[in-house]
Amino acid sequence: MKVLKFGGTSVANSDSLTNVLDIIKQQEGPVAVVVSALGGITDLLTDMLSFAQYGDTSYKKLLLEIESRHLEIIKKFVPIEFQSAIISFLKKNINELESRLDAIQLLNEATPKNNATILSYGEILSSNIIYEALKYNEINATLKDSRELIKTETHNGKVIVDHEFSDKAIRNHFQNNTADVVLLPGFIASNNKGETTILGRGGSDYSAAIIASALGADVLEIWTDVSGMYTADPKIVAQAKPIDKLSYYEAMELCHFGAKVIYPPTLQPLIEKNIPITIKNTFARDEKGTIVDNSPMIENGEIVKGISHIDKVALINLEGSGMIGITGFSKRFFEALSEENINVIMITQASSEYSICIAVKEEEATKAKKVIDQKFSFEITANKVNPAQIEKDMVNVAVVGEKMKDHQGISGRLFSSLGANNINIRAIAQGASERNISIIIDKKNVIKAINTLHESFFEAQIKELNLFVTGVGNVGSKLLEQIEKQTEYLIENLRLKIRVIGISNSRKMILGDDAIDLSQWKSMLEESKTPADMDLFFEHAKKLNLRNSIFVDNTASEIIAYEYARYLNNNIGVVTCNKIAAADELNNYLNLKKISRKFGSPYLFETNVGAGLPIIDTLNNLIASGDQIIKIQAVLSGSLNFVFNHFKKDSSFHDVVLAAQQKGFTEPDPKIDLSGIDVARKILILARESGMNIELSEIENESFLPQECLDTKDNKSFFESLLKHSQHFEKMLEQADRENAKMKYVAQLENGKAKVGIQLIKEGHDFYNLEGSDNIILFYTNRYKEQPLIVKGAGAGADVTASGIFADIIRIGKQ
């Protein structure tokens, strides 16, 4: 025989009930069908009780809603000529319910007996109405009130099922049954006085399990609105997937830690009789669902089966030197909690015996602290033990799997993946069975933690990077274009999934909770009503608390550069082409490096020197491998190289600089390039990355611009000054021609000193044939004394700079 249970949204409305009727029709042989209240009705009844207890008559409006919901089912499934009897039954019960609530409202008090009676109406109404629907759909069915079969007793204020009596009553009833379908309301039972009792949270599942156990059923099918138990909560983890198979104990662990598909009491009667459970989706009947039984584990199955969690948890810690070596201390501790019926979710104790730490429901934390402090009042007064400490806003996360005990490295993977995302574990517990590793973390980290663990244990090792991009001009827009174009390649070949979550320019911003469609970002930003706000942009990234978050700065803004510290402090990496931070005062440069190391927040700025060329990375690799830098010579300004390569007798210096600006080779303010400050910053960064602690002011800058050009306040006056001093630039060109040389703006680092300025480069030098806007850098080291290590290539332009930023982002993904 088979037992079916339908609940929640499976019997929410007429559409879903149609699916239920179809499933019942397809059954072969006699079946028991247990139904819960219509979806949402139990919540309405709970609200009505609360209103009535506080003297609020709002419950009367909710009564109308309950009546309306049930009438909808009647009108859809019962022929109009047969509706009067069931409608009379509905109205009679609605009137009874109202009278009971009126009495509670007058007294401003509800007893456990009243609570049970009120809440039972959901199942009483649904079972009677569904029975009528079965009858008029030509299904040979009978209705049996579960209160006549399932009996309960009360122990220490808790309702306990009398299994011996209930099993006998159930078997007797079904032995005499001739109908194809026996319909029973779930959740409700009665005591030996005939008073209605309820089976608590998940009570309809428990009712079905009691009936299945008593009958020795072949299987218990739980039909719900999801396709089985999932590897994690799909509302938290978009990639969560149904679990094909679980052992009883795996299911029990997941249920205990908050998986709401089934509840722990449901499993116990079935384990004893070895009755399998299948969890299936009423709205997707062909999907496999989850099977729960005790059959042998599949050798090639998943090691970790699921990740679950309990919200609203508090940690309570008792510590003190007076605990060490004292026999019976733990006994007294847990006795105090037991006497007040306080449930302990998790326990951990240091081997030093200096402290005991437990997790309890947040609502019980204050009470737990009070009873613990009372129990140990003498020791607290004598300063042998400190008063119990409470930490709220915690979440208990559990990783569950029967096969974990047979595999090494599960704990290591858990801790390393969380550590890499700067998620602090407040407490840890693992049973000797090793089916479960439980941790306590801050509530603010729960989404990040569960997604991180799911990615580590269940996904095809695809690492997700979440970007918050500021600056979408030439470089920023090219970066977004490159990311969109390479999305599939990165997933297939590098196992990287890059999502852009936030985008900002100087006027507006887009703040998403999920990935922004990069094919639409321009129109979305243009239509955005959210003005640009650095604080709001940061707070959004911080609040989302996504794993592998990266702030990407594509600007040249000094203000934005000073934002990096707070991102790094919150475990959000920084990738930037903005040189200002790395070339700022030495203390600020060192501080950013320190914060990056402390919080494990990547801070990459490869494009600060040489756009997309791997200059900083090459330098770091040389030093990391034990080489020593002797000298660096470089042409590091693609814009200046472009200018001097195109400045000839038939062109003016002004026109060449203007062309460089229009092609995007210079900074928005070209004076930054031509003054040499940009190159000075670049050699400063290389000097610092080489291990030198120097300031920008220590770099010798031999400017070729007249002072009047340097003193201009805006681009217009700057270009006017270039025209005014055109003779000065022509003389520079004439001198280079006389010496058969080319002008190159060269940066040099040697003997602890750095300088930048124009040098006349003669034929045969590595710099002589440097074309266009290319950069070149010569590393002279202990290993490369005679022939330097050379890095050469395009050193300016939006495309190559964007590709360098993109490479840094990918580098983080591959860490």
PDB file of C-alpha atoms in Angstrom, residues 491-680:
ATOM      1  CA  ILE A 491      33.116  29.714 -18.273  1.00  0.00           C
ATOM      2  CA  GLU A 492      34.112  26.920 -20.645  1.00  0.00           C
ATOM      3  CA  ASN A 493      37.901  27.300 -20.508  1.00  0.00           C
ATOM      4  CA  LEU A 494      38.806  29.059 -17.257  1.00  0.00           C
ATOM      5  CA  ARG A 495      35.783  28.091 -15.140  1.00  0.00           C
ATOM      6  CA  LEU A 496      35.171  31.767 -14.372  1.00  0.00           C
ATOM      7  CA  LYS A 497      31.800  33.469 -14.297  1.00  0.00           C
ATOM      8  CA  ILE A 498      32.102  37.256 -14.229  1.00  0.00           C
ATOM      9  CA  ARG A 499      29.023  39.240 -13.200  1.00  0.00           C
ATOM     10  CA  VAL A 500      28.799  43.030 -13.190  1.00  0.00           C
ATOM     11  CA  ILE A 501      26.559  44.040 -10.283  1.00  0.00           C
ATOM     12  CA  GLY A 502      27.067  47.819 -10.129  1.00  0.00           C
ATOM     13  CA  ILE A 503      28.024  50.475 -12.703  1.00  0.00           C
ATOM     14  CA  SER A 504      28.649  54.169 -12.069  1.00  0.00           C
ATOM     15  CA  ASN A 505      29.823  57.186 -13.991  1.00  0.00           C
ATOM     16  CA  SER A 506      30.165  60.723 -12.655  1.00  0.00           C
ATOM     17  CA  ARG A 507      26.431  61.413 -13.023  1.00  0.00           C
ATOM     18  CA  LYS A 508      24.410  58.222 -12.548  1.00  0.00           C
ATOM     19  CA  MET A 509      24.700  54.647 -11.376  1.00  0.00           C
ATOM     20  CA  ILE A 510      23.019  51.252 -11.599  1.00  0.00           C
ATOM     21  CA  LEU A 511      22.881  49.210  -8.411  1.00  0.00           C
ATOM     22  CA  GLY A 512      21.793  45.632  -9.076  1.00  0.00           C
ATOM     23  CA  ASP A 513      21.173  42.685  -6.791  1.00  0.00           C
ATOM     24  CA  ASP A 514      22.000  40.325  -9.634  1.00  0.00           C
ATOM     25  CA  ALA A 515      24.062  40.491 -12.813  1.00  0.00           C
ATOM     26  CA  ILE A 516      23.463  43.501 -15.074  1.00  0.00           C
ATOM     27  CA  ASP A 517      22.720  42.664 -18.719  1.00  0.00           C
ATOM     28  CA  LEU A 518      25.865  43.994 -20.407  1.00  0.00           C
ATOM     29  CA  SER A 519      24.114  44.247 -23.753  1.00  0.00           C
ATOM     30  CA  GLN A 520      21.826  46.880 -22.199  1.00  0.00           C
ATOM     31  CA  TRP A 521      24.077  48.683 -19.715  1.00  0.00           C
ATOM     32  CA  LYS A 522      24.334  51.965 -21.676  1.00  0.00           C
ATOM     33  CA  SER A 523      20.578  52.467 -21.964  1.00  0.00           C
ATOM     34  CA  MET A 524      20.067  51.279 -18.375  1.00  0.00           C
ATOM     35  CA  LEU A 525      22.599  53.817 -17.092  1.00  0.00           C
ATOM     36  CA  GLU A 526      21.121  56.591 -19.200  1.00  0.00           C
ATOM     37  CA  GLU A 527      17.613  55.828 -17.929  1.00  0.00           C
ATOM     38  CA  SER A 528      18.696  55.361 -14.314  1.00  0.00           C
ATOM     39  CA  LYS A 529      17.120  57.699 -11.769  1.00  0.00           C
ATOM     40  CA  THR A 530      19.859  57.039  -9.209  1.00  0.00           C
ATOM     41  CA  PRO A 531      22.421  59.858  -9.054  1.00  0.00           C
ATOM     42  CA  ALA A 532      26.074  58.883  -8.647  1.00  0.00           C
ATOM     43  CA  ASP A 533      26.996  58.610  -4.969  1.00  0.00           C
ATOM     44  CA  MET A 534      30.277  57.042  -3.840  1.00  0.00           C
ATOM     45  CA  ASP A 535      28.983  56.269  -0.363  1.00  0.00           C
ATOM     46  CA  LEU A 536      25.823  54.596  -1.649  1.00  0.00           C
ATOM     47  CA  PHE A 537      27.834  52.644  -4.234  1.00  0.00           C
ATOM     48  CA  PHE A 538      30.158  51.315  -1.524  1.00  0.00           C
ATOM     49  CA  GLU A 539      27.334  50.549   0.925  1.00  0.00           C
ATOM     50  CA  HIS A 540      25.507  48.586  -1.778  1.00  0.00           C
ATOM     51  CA  ALA A 541      28.575  46.411  -2.433  1.00  0.00           C
ATOM     52  CA  LYS A 542      29.116  45.958   1.288  1.00  0.00           C
ATOM     53  CA  LYS A 543      25.465  45.093   2.010  1.00  0.00           C
ATOM     54  CA  LEU A 544      25.252  42.499  -0.782  1.00  0.00           C
ATOM     55  CA  ASN A 545      28.369  40.892   0.692  1.00  0.00           C
ATOM     56  CA  LEU A 546      28.873  38.726  -2.398  1.00  0.00           C
ATOM     57  CA  ARG A 547      31.777  36.324  -2.567  1.00  0.00           C
ATOM     58  CA  ASN A 548      34.744  37.394  -4.720  1.00  0.00           C
ATOM     59  CA  SER A 549      33.564  41.000  -4.949  1.00  0.00           C
ATOM     60  CA  ILE A 550      35.845  43.399  -6.850  1.00  0.00           C
ATOM     61  CA  PHE A 551      35.730  47.193  -7.110  1.00  0.00           C
ATOM     62  CA  VAL A 552      37.006  48.248 -10.567  1.00  0.00           C
ATOM     63  CA  ASP A 553      38.208  51.851 -10.972  1.00  0.00           C
ATOM     64  CA  ASN A 554      38.547  53.003 -14.603  1.00  0.00           C
ATOM     65  CA  THR A 555      38.907  56.677 -13.718  1.00  0.00           C
ATOM     66  CA  ALA A 556      41.812  59.031 -13.126  1.00  0.00           C
ATOM     67  CA  SER A 557      40.034  60.545 -10.131  1.00  0.00           C
ATOM     68  CA  GLU A 558      41.933  61.354  -6.952  1.00  0.00           C
ATOM     69  CA  ILE A 559      38.684  61.190  -4.981  1.00  0.00           C
ATOM     70  CA  ILE A 560      37.936  57.658  -6.202  1.00  0.00           C
ATOM     71  CA  ALA A 561      41.498  56.560  -5.410  1.00  0.00           C
ATOM     72  CA  TYR A 562      40.936  57.386  -1.753  1.00  0.00           C
ATOM     73  CA  GLU A 563      37.978  54.968  -1.714  1.00  0.00           C
ATOM     74  CA  TYR A 564      40.165  51.854  -2.030  1.00  0.00           C
ATOM     75  CA  ALA A 565      40.923  51.419   1.664  1.00  0.00           C
ATOM     76  CA  ARG A 566      37.320  50.971   2.726  1.00  0.00           C
ATOM     77  CA  TYR A 567      36.682  48.432  -0.031  1.00  0.00           C
ATOM     78  CA  LEU A 568      39.772  46.415   0.907  1.00  0.00           C
ATOM     79  CA  ASN A 569      38.825  46.623   4.599  1.00  0.00           C
ATOM     80  CA  ASN A 570      35.538  44.910   3.739  1.00  0.00           C
ATOM     81  CA  ASN A 571      37.086  42.045   1.772  1.00  0.00           C
ATOM     82  CA  ILE A 572      36.257  43.635  -1.580  1.00  0.00           C
ATOM     83  CA  GLY A 573      39.176  43.441  -4.005  1.00  0.00           C
ATOM     84  CA  VAL A 574      40.339  46.450  -6.001  1.00  0.00           C
ATOM     85  CA  VAL A 575      41.478  46.483  -9.637  1.00  0.00           C
ATOM     86  CA  THR A 576      42.458  49.863 -11.019  1.00  0.00           C
ATOM     87  CA  CYS A 577      44.159  51.683 -13.885  1.00  0.00           C
ATOM     88  CA  ASN A 578      44.174  54.814 -11.726  1.00  0.00           C
ATOM     89  CA  LYS A 579      47.802  55.544 -10.752  1.00  0.00           C
ATOM     90  CA  ILE A 580      47.031  58.045  -8.018  1.00  0.00           C
ATOM     91  CA  ALA A 581      46.736  55.576  -5.119  1.00  0.00           C
ATOM     92  CA  ALA A 582      49.888  53.579  -5.902  1.00  0.00           C
ATOM     93  CA  ALA A 583      51.811  56.839  -6.506  1.00  0.00           C
ATOM     94  CA  ASP A 584      50.399  58.634  -3.454  1.00  0.00           C
ATOM     95  CA  GLU A 585      52.376  59.297  -0.273  1.00  0.00           C
ATOM     96  CA  LEU A 586      54.415  56.261   0.699  1.00  0.00           C
ATOM     97  CA  ASN A 587      52.439  55.654   3.899  1.00  0.00           C
ATOM     98  CA  ASN A 588      49.187  55.442   1.925  1.00  0.00           C
ATOM     99  CA  TYR A 589      50.736  53.047  -0.604  1.00  0.00           C
ATOM    100  CA  LEU A 590      52.047  50.808   2.173  1.00  0.00           C
ATOM    101  CA  ASN A 591      48.747  50.989   4.049  1.00  0.00           C
ATOM    102  CA  LEU A 592      46.768  49.720   1.059  1.00  0.00           C
ATOM    103  CA  LYS A 593      49.226  46.851   0.676  1.00  0.00           C
ATOM    104  CA  LYS A 594      48.908  46.055   4.377  1.00  0.00           C
ATOM    105  CA  ILE A 595      45.089  46.069   4.321  1.00  0.00           C
ATOM    106  CA  SER A 596      45.117  43.858   1.221  1.00  0.00           C
ATOM    107  CA  ARG A 597      47.279  41.274   3.014  1.00  0.00           C
ATOM    108  CA  LYS A 598      45.349  41.491   6.295  1.00  0.00           C
ATOM    109  CA  PHE A 599      41.911  40.843   4.797  1.00  0.00           C
ATOM    110  CA  GLY A 600      42.982  38.745   1.814  1.00  0.00           C
ATOM    111  CA  SER A 601      41.498  41.403  -0.489  1.00  0.00           C
ATOM    112  CA  PRO A 602      43.307  41.484  -3.849  1.00  0.00           C
ATOM    113  CA  TYR A 603      44.735  44.877  -4.861  1.00  0.00           C
ATOM    114  CA  LEU A 604      45.958  44.825  -8.471  1.00  0.00           C
ATOM    115  CA  PHE A 605      47.082  47.753 -10.597  1.00  0.00           C
ATOM    116  CA  GLU A 606      49.007  46.238 -13.520  1.00  0.00           C
ATOM    117  CA  THR A 607      47.654  48.884 -15.895  1.00  0.00           C
ATOM    118  CA  ASN A 608      49.213  51.682 -13.810  1.00  0.00           C
ATOM    119  CA  VAL A 609      52.378  51.052 -15.842  1.00  0.00           C
ATOM    120  CA  GLY A 610      52.271  50.113 -19.511  1.00  0.00           C
ATOM    121  CA  ALA A 611      48.497  49.709 -19.942  1.00  0.00           C
ATOM    122  CA  GLY A 612      48.010  46.042 -20.893  1.00  0.00           C
ATOM    123  CA  LEU A 613      51.694  45.075 -20.799  1.00  0.00           C
ATOM    124  CA  PRO A 614      52.708  42.648 -18.017  1.00  0.00           C
ATOM    125  CA  ILE A 615      55.313  44.974 -16.520  1.00  0.00           C
ATOM    126  CA  ILE A 616      54.447  44.942 -12.813  1.00  0.00           C
ATOM    127  CA  ASP A 617      53.724  41.214 -12.940  1.00  0.00           C
ATOM    128  CA  THR A 618      57.118  40.551 -14.585  1.00  0.00           C
ATOM    129  CA  LEU A 619      58.882  42.702 -11.983  1.00  0.00           C
ATOM    130  CA  ASN A 620      57.111  40.932  -9.109  1.00  0.00           C
ATOM    131  CA  ASN A 621      58.002  37.523 -10.530  1.00  0.00           C
ATOM    132  CA  LEU A 622      61.660  38.493 -10.870  1.00  0.00           C
ATOM    133  CA  ILE A 623      61.827  39.609  -7.244  1.00  0.00           C
ATOM    134  CA  ALA A 624      59.783  36.691  -5.929  1.00  0.00           C
ATOM    135  CA  SER A 625      62.146  34.245  -7.657  1.00  0.00           C
ATOM    136  CA  GLY A 626      65.158  35.809  -5.904  1.00  0.00           C
ATOM    137  CA  ASP A 627      66.491  38.094  -8.642  1.00  0.00           C
ATOM    138  CA  GLN A 628      67.707  41.619  -7.828  1.00  0.00           C
ATOM    139  CA  ILE A 629      66.973  44.746  -9.851  1.00  0.00           C
ATOM    140  CA  ILE A 630      70.104  46.677 -10.902  1.00  0.00           C
ATOM    141  CA  LYS A 631      68.592  49.171 -13.320  1.00  0.00           C
ATOM    142  CA  ILE A 632      65.315  49.895 -15.106  1.00  0.00           C
ATOM    143  CA  GLN A 633      65.159  51.970 -18.293  1.00  0.00           C
ATOM    144  CA  ALA A 634      61.821  52.531 -19.932  1.00  0.00           C
ATOM    145  CA  VAL A 635      59.661  54.500 -22.289  1.00  0.00           C
ATOM    146  CA  LEU A 636      56.473  54.368 -20.272  1.00  0.00           C
ATOM    147  CA  SER A 637      54.252  56.952 -21.881  1.00  0.00           C
ATOM    148  CA  GLY A 638      52.423  55.698 -24.919  1.00  0.00           C
ATOM    149  CA  SER A 639      51.036  59.191 -25.392  1.00  0.00           C
ATOM    150  CA  LEU A 640      54.470  60.872 -25.353  1.00  0.00           C
ATOM    151  CA  ASN A 641      55.914  58.189 -27.618  1.00  0.00           C
ATOM    152  CA  PHE A 642      53.028  58.790 -30.028  1.00  0.00           C
ATOM    153  CA  VAL A 643      53.633  62.555 -29.846  1.00  0.00           C
ATOM    154  CA  PHE A 644      57.394  62.393 -30.477  1.00  0.00           C
ATOM    155  CA  ASN A 645      57.043  59.728 -33.187  1.00  0.00           C
ATOM    156  CA  HIS A 646      54.578  61.927 -35.100  1.00  0.00           C
ATOM    157  CA  PHE A 647      56.166  65.322 -34.404  1.00  0.00           C
ATOM    158  CA  LYS A 648      57.959  66.097 -37.672  1.00  0.00           C
ATOM    159  CA  LYS A 649      58.846  69.182 -39.706  1.00  0.00           C
ATOM    160  CA  ASP A 650      55.556  69.124 -41.577  1.00  0.00           C
ATOM    161  CA  SER A 651      53.415  69.051 -38.413  1.00  0.00           C
ATOM    162  CA  SER A 652      53.014  71.293 -35.403  1.00  0.00           C
ATOM    163  CA  PHE A 653      53.532  70.089 -31.854  1.00  0.00           C
ATOM    164  CA  HIS A 654      50.084  71.435 -30.959  1.00  0.00           C
ATOM    165  CA  ASP A 655      48.378  69.383 -33.697  1.00  0.00           C
ATOM    166  CA  VAL A 656      50.156  66.168 -32.751  1.00  0.00           C
ATOM    167  CA  VAL A 657      49.198  66.532 -29.066  1.00  0.00           C
ATOM    168  CA  LEU A 658      45.590  67.284 -30.030  1.00  0.00           C
ATOM    169  CA  ALA A 659      45.507  64.162 -32.241  1.00  0.00           C
ATOM    170  CA  ALA A 660      46.870  62.062 -29.362  1.00  0.00           C
ATOM    171  CA  GLN A 661      44.126  63.340 -27.081  1.00  0.00           C
ATOM    172  CA  GLN A 662      41.413  62.654 -29.664  1.00  0.00           C
ATOM    173  CA  LYS A 663      42.669  59.074 -30.146  1.00  0.00           C
ATOM    174  CA  GLY A 664      42.449  58.468 -26.390  1.00  0.00           C
ATOM    175  CA  PHE A 665      46.234  58.080 -25.945  1.00  0.00           C
ATOM    176  CA  THR A 666      46.474  60.818 -23.291  1.00  0.00           C
ATOM    177  CA  GLU A 667      44.779  61.411 -19.976  1.00  0.00           C
ATOM    178  CA  PRO A 668      41.666  63.648 -20.217  1.00  0.00           C
ATOM    179  CA  ASP A 669      44.046  66.430 -19.159  1.00  0.00           C
ATOM    180  CA  PRO A 670      47.016  65.962 -21.576  1.00  0.00           C
ATOM    181  CA  LYS A 671      49.226  68.172 -19.429  1.00  0.00           C
ATOM    182  CA  ILE A 672      49.478  65.261 -16.973  1.00  0.00           C
ATOM    183  CA  ASP A 673      51.274  63.295 -19.710  1.00  0.00           C
ATOM    184  CA  LEU A 674      53.349  66.103 -21.189  1.00  0.00           C
ATOM    185  CA  SER A 675      54.468  67.480 -17.839  1.00  0.00           C
ATOM    186  CA  GLY A 676      56.115  64.157 -17.090  1.00  0.00           C
ATOM    187  CA  ILE A 677      54.139  63.647 -13.891  1.00  0.00           C
ATOM    188  CA  ASP A 678      52.414  60.584 -15.355  1.00  0.00           C
ATOM    189  CA  VAL A 679      55.748  58.936 -16.237  1.00  0.00           C
ATOM    190  CA  ALA A 680      57.170  59.958 -12.847  1.00  0.00           C
TER     191      ALA A 680
END
